[in-house]
mmCIF file of C-alpha atoms in Angstrom:
data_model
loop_
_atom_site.group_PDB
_atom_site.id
_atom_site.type_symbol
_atom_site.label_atom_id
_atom_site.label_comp_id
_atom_site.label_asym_id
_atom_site.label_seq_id
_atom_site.Cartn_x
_atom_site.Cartn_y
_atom_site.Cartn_z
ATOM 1 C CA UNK E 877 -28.800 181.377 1.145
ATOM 2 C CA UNK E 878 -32.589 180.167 0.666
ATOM 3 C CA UNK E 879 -34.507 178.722 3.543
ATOM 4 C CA UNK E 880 -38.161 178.337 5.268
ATOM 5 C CA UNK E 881 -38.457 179.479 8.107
ATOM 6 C CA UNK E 882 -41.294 179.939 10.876
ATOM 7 C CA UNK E 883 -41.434 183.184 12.764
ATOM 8 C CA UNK E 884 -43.852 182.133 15.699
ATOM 9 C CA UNK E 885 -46.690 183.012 13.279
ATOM 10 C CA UNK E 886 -46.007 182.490 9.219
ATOM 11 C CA UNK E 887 -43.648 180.852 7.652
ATOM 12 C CA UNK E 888 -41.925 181.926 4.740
ATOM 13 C CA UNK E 889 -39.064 181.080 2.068
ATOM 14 C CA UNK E 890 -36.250 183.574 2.759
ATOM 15 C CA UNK E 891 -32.774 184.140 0.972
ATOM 16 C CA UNK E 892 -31.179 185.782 3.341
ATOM 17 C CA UNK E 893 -29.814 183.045 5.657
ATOM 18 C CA UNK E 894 -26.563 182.693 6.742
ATOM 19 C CA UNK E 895 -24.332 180.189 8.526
ATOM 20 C CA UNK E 896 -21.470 180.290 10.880
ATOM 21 C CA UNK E 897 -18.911 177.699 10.406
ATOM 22 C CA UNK E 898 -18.551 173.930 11.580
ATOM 23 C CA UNK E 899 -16.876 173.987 14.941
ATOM 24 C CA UNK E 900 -15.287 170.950 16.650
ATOM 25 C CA UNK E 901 -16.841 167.416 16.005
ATOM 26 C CA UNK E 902 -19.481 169.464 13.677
ATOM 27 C CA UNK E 903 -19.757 168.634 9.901
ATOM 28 C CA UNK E 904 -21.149 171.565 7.471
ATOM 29 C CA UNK E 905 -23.567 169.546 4.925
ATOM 30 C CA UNK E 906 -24.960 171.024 1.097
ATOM 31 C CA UNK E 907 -28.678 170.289 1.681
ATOM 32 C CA UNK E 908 -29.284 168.657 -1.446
ATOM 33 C CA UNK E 909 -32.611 166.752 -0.854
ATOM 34 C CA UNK E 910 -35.336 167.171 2.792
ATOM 35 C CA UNK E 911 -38.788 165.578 2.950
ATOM 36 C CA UNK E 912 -41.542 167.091 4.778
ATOM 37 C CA UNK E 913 -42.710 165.574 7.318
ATOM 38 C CA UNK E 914 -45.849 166.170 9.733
ATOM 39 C CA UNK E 915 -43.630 166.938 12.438
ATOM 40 C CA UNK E 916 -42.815 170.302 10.549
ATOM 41 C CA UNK E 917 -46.491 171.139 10.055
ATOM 42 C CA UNK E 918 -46.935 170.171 13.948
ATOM 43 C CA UNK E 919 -44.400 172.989 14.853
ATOM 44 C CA UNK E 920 -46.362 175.177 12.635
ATOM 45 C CA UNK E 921 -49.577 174.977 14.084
ATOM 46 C CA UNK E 922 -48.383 174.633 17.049
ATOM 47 C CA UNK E 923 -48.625 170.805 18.225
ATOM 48 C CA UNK E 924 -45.052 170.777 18.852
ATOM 49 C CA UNK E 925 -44.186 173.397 21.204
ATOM 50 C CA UNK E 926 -40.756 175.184 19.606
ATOM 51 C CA UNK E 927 -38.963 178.457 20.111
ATOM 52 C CA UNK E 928 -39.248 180.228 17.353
ATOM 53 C CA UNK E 929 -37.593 182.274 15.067
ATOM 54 C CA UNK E 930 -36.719 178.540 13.476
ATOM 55 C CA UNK E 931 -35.354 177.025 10.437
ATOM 56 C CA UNK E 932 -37.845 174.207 9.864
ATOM 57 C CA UNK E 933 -36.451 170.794 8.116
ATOM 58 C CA UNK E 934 -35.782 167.646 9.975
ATOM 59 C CA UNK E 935 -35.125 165.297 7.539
ATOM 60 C CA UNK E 936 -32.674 165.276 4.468
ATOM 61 C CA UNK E 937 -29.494 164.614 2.834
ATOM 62 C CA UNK E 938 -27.029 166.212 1.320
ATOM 63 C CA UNK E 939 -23.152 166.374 0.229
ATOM 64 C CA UNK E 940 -20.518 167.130 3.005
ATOM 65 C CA UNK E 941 -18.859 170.529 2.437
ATOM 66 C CA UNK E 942 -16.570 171.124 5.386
ATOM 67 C CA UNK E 943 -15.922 169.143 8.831
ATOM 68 C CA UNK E 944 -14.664 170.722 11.862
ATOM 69 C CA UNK E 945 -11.297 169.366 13.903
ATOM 70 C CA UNK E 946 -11.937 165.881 14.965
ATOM 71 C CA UNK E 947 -14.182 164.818 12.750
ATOM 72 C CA UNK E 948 -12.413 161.721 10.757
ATOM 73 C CA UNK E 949 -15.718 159.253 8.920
ATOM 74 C CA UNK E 950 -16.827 161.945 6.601
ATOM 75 C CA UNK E 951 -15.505 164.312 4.673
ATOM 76 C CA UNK E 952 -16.047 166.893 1.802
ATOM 77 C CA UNK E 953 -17.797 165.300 -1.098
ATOM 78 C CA UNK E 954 -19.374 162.522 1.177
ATOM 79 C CA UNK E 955 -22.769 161.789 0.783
ATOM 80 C CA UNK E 956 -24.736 161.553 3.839
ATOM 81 C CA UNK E 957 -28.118 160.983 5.304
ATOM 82 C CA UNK E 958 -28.540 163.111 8.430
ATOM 83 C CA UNK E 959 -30.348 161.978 12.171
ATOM 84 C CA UNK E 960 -31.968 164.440 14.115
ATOM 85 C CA UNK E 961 -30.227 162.275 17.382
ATOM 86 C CA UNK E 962 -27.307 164.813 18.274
ATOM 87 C CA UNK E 963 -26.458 162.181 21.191
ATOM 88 C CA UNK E 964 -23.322 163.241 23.246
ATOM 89 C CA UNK E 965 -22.291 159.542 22.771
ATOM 90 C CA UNK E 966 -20.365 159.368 26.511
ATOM 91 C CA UNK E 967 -23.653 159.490 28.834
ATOM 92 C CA UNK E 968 -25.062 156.284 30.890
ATOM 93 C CA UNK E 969 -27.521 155.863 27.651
ATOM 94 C CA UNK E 970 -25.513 156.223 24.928
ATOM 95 C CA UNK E 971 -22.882 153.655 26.307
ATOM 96 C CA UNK E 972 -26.006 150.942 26.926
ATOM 97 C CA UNK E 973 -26.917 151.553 23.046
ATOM 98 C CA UNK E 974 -29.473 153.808 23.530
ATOM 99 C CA UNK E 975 -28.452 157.331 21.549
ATOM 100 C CA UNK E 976 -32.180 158.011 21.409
ATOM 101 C CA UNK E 977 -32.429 158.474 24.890
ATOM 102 C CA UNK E 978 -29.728 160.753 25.412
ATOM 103 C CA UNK E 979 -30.367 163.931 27.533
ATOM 104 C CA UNK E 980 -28.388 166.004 25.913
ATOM 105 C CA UNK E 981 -30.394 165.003 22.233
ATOM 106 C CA UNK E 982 -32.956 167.391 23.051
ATOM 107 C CA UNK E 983 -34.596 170.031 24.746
ATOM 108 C CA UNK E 984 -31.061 172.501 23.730
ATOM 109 C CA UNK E 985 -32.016 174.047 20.612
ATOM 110 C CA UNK E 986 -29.027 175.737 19.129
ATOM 111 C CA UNK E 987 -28.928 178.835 17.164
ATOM 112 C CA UNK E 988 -26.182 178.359 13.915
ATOM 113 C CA UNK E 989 -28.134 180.560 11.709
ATOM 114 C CA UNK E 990 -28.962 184.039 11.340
ATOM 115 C CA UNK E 991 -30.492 186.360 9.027
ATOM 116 C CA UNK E 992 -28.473 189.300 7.135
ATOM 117 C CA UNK E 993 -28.622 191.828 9.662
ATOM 118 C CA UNK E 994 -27.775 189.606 12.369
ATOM 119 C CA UNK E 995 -30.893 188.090 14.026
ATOM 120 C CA UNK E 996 -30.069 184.479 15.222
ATOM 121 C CA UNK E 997 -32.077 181.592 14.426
ATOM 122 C CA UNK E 998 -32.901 178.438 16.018
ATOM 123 C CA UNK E 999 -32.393 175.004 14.396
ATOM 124 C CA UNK E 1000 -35.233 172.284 14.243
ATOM 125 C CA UNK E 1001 -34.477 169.047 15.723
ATOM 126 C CA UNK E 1002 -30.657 169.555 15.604
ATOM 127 C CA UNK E 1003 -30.933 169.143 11.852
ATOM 128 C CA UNK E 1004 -32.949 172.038 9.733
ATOM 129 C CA UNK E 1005 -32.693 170.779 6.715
ATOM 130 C CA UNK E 1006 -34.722 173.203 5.047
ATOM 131 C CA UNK E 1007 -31.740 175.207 4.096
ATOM 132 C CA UNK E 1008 -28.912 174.930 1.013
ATOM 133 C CA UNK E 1009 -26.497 174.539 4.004
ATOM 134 C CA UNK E 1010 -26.695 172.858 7.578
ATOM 135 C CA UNK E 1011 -24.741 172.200 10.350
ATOM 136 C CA UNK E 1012 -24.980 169.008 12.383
ATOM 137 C CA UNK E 1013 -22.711 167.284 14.838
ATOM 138 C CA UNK E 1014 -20.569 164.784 13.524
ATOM 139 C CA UNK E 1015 -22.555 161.295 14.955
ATOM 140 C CA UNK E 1016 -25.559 162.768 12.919
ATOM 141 C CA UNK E 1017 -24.354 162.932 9.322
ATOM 142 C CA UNK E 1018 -24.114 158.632 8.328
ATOM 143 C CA UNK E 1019 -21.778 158.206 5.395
ATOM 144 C CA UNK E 1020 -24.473 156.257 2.648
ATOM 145 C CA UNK E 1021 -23.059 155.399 -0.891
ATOM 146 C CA UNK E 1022 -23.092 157.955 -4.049
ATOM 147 C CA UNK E 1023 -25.642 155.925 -6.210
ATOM 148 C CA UNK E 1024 -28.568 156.599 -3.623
ATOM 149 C CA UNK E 1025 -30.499 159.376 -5.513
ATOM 150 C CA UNK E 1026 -30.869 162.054 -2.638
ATOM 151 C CA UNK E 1027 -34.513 162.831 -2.972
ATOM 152 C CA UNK E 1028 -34.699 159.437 -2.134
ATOM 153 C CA UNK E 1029 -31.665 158.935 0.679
ATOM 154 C CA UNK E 1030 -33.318 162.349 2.876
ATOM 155 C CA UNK E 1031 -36.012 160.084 3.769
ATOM 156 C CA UNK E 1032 -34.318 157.567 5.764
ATOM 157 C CA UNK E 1033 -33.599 159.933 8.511
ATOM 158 C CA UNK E 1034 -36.560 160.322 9.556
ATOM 159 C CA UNK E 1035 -39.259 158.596 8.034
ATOM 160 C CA UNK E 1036 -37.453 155.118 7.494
ATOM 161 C CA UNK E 1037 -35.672 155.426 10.537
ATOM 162 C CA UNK E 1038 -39.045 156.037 13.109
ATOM 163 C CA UNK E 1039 -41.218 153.515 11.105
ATOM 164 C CA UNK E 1040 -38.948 150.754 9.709
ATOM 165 C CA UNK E 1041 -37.039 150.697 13.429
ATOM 166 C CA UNK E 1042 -40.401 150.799 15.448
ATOM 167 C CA UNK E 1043 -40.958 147.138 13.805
ATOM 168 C CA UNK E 1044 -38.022 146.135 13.944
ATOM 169 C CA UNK E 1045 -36.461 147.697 17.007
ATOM 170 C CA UNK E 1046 -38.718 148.478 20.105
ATOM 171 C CA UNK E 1047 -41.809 146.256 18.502
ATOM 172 C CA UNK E 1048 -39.039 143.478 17.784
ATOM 173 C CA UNK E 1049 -41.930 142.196 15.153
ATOM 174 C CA UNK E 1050 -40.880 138.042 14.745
ATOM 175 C CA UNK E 1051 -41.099 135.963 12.058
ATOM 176 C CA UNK E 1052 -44.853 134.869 11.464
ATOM 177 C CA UNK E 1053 -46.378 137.666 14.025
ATOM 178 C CA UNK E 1054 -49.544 139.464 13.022
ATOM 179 C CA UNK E 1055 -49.202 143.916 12.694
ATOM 180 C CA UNK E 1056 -51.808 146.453 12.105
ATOM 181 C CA UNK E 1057 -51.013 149.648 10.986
ATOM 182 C CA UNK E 1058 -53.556 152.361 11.592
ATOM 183 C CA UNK E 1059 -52.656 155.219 9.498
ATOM 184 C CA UNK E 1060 -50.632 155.033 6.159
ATOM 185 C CA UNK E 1061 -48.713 157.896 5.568
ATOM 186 C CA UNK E 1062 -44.935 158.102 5.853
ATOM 187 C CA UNK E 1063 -44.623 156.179 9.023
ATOM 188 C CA UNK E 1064 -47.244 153.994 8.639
ATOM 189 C CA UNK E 1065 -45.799 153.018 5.263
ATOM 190 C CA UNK E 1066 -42.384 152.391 7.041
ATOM 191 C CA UNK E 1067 -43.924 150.378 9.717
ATOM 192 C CA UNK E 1068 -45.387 148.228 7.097
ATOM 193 C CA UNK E 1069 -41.813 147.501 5.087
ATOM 194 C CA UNK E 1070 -40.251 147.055 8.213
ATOM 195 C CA UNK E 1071 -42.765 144.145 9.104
ATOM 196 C CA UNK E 1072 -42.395 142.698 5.749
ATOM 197 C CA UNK E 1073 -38.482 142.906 6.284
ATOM 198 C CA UNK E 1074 -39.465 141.084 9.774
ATOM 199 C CA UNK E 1075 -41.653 137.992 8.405
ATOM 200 C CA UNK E 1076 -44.898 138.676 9.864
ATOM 201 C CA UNK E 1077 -47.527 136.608 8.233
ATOM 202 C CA UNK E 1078 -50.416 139.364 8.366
ATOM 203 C CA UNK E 1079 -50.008 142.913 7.769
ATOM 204 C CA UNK E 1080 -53.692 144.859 8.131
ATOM 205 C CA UNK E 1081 -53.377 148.197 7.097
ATOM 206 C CA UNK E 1082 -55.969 150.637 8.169
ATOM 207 C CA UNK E 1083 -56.714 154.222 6.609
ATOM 208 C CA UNK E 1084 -59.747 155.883 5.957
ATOM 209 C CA UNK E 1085 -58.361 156.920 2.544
ATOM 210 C CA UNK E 1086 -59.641 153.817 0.199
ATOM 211 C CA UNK E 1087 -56.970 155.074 -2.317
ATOM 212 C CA UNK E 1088 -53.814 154.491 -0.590
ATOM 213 C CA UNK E 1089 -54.788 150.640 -0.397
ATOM 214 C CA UNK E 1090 -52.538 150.522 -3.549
ATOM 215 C CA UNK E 1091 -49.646 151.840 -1.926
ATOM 216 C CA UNK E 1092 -49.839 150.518 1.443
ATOM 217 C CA UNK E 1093 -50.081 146.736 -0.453
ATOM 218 C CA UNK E 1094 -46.913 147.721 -2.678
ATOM 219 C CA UNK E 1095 -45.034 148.473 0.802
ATOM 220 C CA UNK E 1096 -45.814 144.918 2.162
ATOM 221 C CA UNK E 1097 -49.723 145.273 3.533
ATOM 222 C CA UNK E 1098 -51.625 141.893 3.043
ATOM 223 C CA UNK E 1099 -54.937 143.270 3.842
ATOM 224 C CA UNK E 1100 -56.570 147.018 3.927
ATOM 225 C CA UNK E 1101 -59.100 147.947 6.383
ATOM 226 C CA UNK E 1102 -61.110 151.335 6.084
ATOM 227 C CA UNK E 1103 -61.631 151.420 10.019
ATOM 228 C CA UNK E 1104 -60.073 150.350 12.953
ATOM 229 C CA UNK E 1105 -63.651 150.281 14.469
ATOM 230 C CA UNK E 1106 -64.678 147.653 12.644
ATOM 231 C CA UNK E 1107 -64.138 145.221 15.613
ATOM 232 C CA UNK E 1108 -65.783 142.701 13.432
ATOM 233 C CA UNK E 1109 -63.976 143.419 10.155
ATOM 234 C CA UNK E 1110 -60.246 142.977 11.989
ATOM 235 C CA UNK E 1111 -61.272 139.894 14.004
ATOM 236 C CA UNK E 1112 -62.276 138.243 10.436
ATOM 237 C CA UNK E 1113 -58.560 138.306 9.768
ATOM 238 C CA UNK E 1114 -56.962 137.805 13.368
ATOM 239 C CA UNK E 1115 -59.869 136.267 15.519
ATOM 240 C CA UNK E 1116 -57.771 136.560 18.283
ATOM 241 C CA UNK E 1117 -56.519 139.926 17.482
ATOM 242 C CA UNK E 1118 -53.050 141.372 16.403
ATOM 243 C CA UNK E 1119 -49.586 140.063 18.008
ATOM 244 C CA UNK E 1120 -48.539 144.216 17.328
ATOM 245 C CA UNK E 1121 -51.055 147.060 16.953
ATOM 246 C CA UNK E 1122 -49.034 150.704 15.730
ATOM 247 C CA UNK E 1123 -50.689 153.745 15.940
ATOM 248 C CA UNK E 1124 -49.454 156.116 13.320
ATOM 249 C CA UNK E 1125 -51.562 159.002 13.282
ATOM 250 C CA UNK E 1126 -51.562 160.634 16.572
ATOM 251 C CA UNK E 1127 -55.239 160.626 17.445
ATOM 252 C CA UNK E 1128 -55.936 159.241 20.949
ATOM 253 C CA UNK E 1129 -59.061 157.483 19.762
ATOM 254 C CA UNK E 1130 -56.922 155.384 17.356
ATOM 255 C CA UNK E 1131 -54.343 154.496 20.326
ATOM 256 C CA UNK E 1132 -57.424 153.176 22.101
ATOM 257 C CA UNK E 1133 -58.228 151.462 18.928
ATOM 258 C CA UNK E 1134 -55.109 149.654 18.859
ATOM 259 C CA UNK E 1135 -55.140 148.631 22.318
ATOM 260 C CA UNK E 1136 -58.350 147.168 21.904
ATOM 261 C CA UNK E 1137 -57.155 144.920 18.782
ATOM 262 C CA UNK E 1138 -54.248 143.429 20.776
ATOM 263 C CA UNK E 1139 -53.949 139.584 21.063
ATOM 264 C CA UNK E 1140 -52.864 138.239 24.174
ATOM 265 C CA UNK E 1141 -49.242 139.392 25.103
ATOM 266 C CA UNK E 1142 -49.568 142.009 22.209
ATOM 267 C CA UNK E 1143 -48.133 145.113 22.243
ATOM 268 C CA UNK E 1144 -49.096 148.595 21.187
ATOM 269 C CA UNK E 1145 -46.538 151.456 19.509
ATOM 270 C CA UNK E 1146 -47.576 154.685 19.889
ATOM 271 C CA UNK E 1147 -45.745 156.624 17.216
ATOM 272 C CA UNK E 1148 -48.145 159.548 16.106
ATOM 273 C CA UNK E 1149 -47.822 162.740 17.870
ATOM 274 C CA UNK E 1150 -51.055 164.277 19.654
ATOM 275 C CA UNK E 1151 -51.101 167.179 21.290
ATOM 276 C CA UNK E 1152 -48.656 167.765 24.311
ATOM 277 C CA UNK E 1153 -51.527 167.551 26.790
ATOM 278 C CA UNK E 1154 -53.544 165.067 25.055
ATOM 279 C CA UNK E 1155 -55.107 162.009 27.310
ATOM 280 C CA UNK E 1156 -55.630 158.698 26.207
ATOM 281 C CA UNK E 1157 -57.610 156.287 27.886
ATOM 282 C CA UNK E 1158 -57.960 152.467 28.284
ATOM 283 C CA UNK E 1159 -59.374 149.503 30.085
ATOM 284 C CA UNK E 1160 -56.864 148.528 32.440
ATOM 285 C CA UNK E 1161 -58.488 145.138 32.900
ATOM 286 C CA UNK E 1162 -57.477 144.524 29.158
ATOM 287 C CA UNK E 1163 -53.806 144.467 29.995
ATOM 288 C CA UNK E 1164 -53.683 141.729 32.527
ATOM 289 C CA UNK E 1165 -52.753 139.058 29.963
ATOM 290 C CA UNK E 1166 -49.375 140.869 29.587
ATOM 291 C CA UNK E 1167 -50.723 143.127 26.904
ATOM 292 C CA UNK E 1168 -47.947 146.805 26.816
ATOM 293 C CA UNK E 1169 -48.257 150.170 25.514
ATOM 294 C CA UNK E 1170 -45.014 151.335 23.863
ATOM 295 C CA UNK E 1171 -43.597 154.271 23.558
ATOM 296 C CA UNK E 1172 -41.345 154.793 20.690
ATOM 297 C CA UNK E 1173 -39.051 157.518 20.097
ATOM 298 C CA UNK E 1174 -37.497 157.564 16.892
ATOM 299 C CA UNK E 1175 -37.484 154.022 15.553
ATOM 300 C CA UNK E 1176 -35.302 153.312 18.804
ATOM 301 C CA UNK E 1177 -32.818 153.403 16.598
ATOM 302 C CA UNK E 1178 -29.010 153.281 16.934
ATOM 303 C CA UNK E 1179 -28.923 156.102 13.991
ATOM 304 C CA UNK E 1180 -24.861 155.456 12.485
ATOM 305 C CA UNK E 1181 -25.633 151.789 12.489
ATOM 306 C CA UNK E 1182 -29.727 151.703 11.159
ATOM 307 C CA UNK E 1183 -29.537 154.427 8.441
ATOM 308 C CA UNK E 1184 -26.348 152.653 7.018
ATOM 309 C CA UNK E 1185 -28.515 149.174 7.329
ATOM 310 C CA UNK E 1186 -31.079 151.018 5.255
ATOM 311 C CA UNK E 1187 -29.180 152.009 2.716
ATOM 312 C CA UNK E 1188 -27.815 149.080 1.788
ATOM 313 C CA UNK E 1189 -31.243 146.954 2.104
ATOM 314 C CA UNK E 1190 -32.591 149.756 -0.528
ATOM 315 C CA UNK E 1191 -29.175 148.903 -2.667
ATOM 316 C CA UNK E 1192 -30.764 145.341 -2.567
ATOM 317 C CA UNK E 1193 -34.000 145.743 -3.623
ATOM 318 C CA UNK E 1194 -35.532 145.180 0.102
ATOM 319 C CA UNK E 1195 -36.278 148.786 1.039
ATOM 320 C CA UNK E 1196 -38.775 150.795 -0.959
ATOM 321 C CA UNK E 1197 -37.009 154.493 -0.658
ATOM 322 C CA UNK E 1198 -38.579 156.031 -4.379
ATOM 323 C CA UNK E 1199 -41.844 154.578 -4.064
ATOM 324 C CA UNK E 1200 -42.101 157.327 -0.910
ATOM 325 C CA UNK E 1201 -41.511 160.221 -2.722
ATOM 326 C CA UNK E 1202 -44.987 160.750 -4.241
ATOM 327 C CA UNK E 1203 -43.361 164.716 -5.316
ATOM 328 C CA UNK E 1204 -40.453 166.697 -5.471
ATOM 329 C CA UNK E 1205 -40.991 170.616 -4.857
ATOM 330 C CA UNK E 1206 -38.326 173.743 -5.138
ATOM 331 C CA UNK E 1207 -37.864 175.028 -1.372
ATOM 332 C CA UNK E 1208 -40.047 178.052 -3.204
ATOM 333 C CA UNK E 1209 -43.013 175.909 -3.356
ATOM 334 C CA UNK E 1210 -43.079 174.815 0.163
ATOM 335 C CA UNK E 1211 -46.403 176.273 0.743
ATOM 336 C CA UNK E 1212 -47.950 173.458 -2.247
ATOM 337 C CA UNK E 1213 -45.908 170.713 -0.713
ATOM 338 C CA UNK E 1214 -47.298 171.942 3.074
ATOM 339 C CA UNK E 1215 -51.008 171.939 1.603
ATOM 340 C CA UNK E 1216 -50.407 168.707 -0.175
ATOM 341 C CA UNK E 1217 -48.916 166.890 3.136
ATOM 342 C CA UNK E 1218 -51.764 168.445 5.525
ATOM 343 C CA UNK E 1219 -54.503 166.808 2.794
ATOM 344 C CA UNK E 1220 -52.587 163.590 2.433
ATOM 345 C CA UNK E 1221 -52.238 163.990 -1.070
ATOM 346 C CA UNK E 1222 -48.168 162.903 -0.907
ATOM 347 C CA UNK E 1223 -46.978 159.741 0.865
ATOM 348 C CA UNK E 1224 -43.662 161.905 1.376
ATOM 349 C CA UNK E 1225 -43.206 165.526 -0.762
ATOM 350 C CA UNK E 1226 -39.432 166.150 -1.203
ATOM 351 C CA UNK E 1227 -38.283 169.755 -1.469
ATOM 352 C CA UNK E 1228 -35.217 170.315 -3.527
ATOM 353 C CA UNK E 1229 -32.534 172.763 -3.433
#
């Protein structure tokens, strides 16, 4: 079968993949839509440390094809929108309702793949949706209904999931609060619906792209900044600065940035990923009016209740899912769709199988 995957040094499309079958509590998934996210490009250049040889893919859906013994809320012909959270669902986090934090979600790559021949591969983010078939443990595939068009249902797992759930989960973003966004790609776009889904009254997106204003105003933005810099610029349209600041792009000048916009008793979301050793710094005399700096890992997100949430706010006209998808792509033209995300041509490319 056809797949991408990264050797350590190149990546390339292969057809020579092959599978093993779904074990116990394991669900065997027809890949039939996966968006490409930075987080793939970060494993490719080497931002996110991975062990490589790797199926890349992190985000998609797809049509169940076989489940393993145990597995009872999917089966074949199911569609389903897959989490990279392979939680155990039995460890001290899991049972306080936090699957994100789950030790045993990361940090154990597993190796279902192989090439003809025999050479084992590694699977990205428990997921690796860059492949006509995947295997994924059975709390990561979420049954969603039929009608969702795929292309449009494989971004929820990701994107949706980290930007919509930042606002509304860890951020907790109330009714009338003020949010800026710096950075409007995928996330940031999220993070901006998920406000609007919240209530807040002011939502300044900031991008130094002038022509994803558009977009970043169809997703729920009620003003567009070119610079977070422009201390005098933001305070124009929160003079006492933002209730939430999110950081989307993964620059540690921009975190500092959004720190530095806060409002007393604001908060600030980290969700872009530097580099692993990156240092960010701030004025710790800022934070004594119970100001925070938030971590966020994955929209905090309680993945077989959110995605399902998702999907049926999109069914209602409340969640923008095909406005994302800017392009679809064959899985041959991943190299395009890779250019066109690293220039920031594509809110979300979609490669299809």
């Amino acid at each position: 079968m056809r797949g991408v995957v990264f050797d350590g040094k190149a990546v390339q499309v292969v057809d020579d993949l092959e599978i093993r079958d779904p074990g116990p509590g394991e669900v065997m998934v027809a890949i039939g839509a996966a968006g490409l996210c930075h987080s793939d490009l970060s494993v490719i250049d080497g931002t996110i440390p991975f062990p490589s040889p790797v199926v890349l893919g992190h985000e998609g859906a797809g049509v169940v094809e076989a489940v393993g013994a145990g597995v009872t809320h999917v089966g074949p012909g199911d569609h389903v929108s897959l989490s990279t959270i392979a939680n155990c669902g039995a460890c001290a986090q899991c049972g306080r309702g936090r699957p994100t934090m789950c030790r045993k979600a990361i940090g154990m790559p597993g190796q279902p793949f192989s090439r003809r021949g025999g050479e084992p591969l590694y699977q990205f983010a428990s997921n690796s949706t860059f492949a006509e078939r995947t295997i994924v443990k059975a709390v990561q595939a979420v049954k969603i209904p039929n009608d969702i068009p795929l292309t449009s249902a494989a971004l929820i797992g990701c994107g949706v999931v980290t930007g919509v759930g930042a606002a509304l989960n860890r951020a907790k973003v109330g009714l009338g609060d003020t949010v800026v966004v710096i950075g409007t790609g995928g996330i940031g776009l999220n993070v901006i619906q998920g406000a609007r889904i919240a209530g807040a009254s002011a939502i300044v997106a900031v991008d130094s792209n002038p022509a994803k204003e558009a977009v970043a105003r169809q997703f729920g933005a009620t003003h567009f900044l070119p610079s977070a810099a422009d201390a005098d610029a933001v305070r124009a349209i929160l003079p006492t600065g933002a209730d939430h600041a999110f950081e989307c792009v993964g620059k540690t000048a921009l975190i500092r940035q959004a720190i530095d916009l806060l409002d007393r008793h604001g908060q600030a979301v980290l969700l872009g990923v530097p580099a692993a050793t990156a240092e960010a710094s701030f004025l710790v005399s800022s934070m004594y009016l119970d100001k925070s700096i938030l971590g966020c890992r994955y929209g905090s997100s309680r993945p077989q209740r959110d995605i399902a949430l998702y999907a049926e706010l999109y069914r209602e006209g409340r969640l923008l899912l095909d406005e994302l998808v800017t392009e679809t792509y064959p899985v041959e033209d991943f190299a395009k769709a890779a250019d066109d995300a690293h220039h920031g041509r594509v809110a979300r490319g979609v490669l299809t199988f």
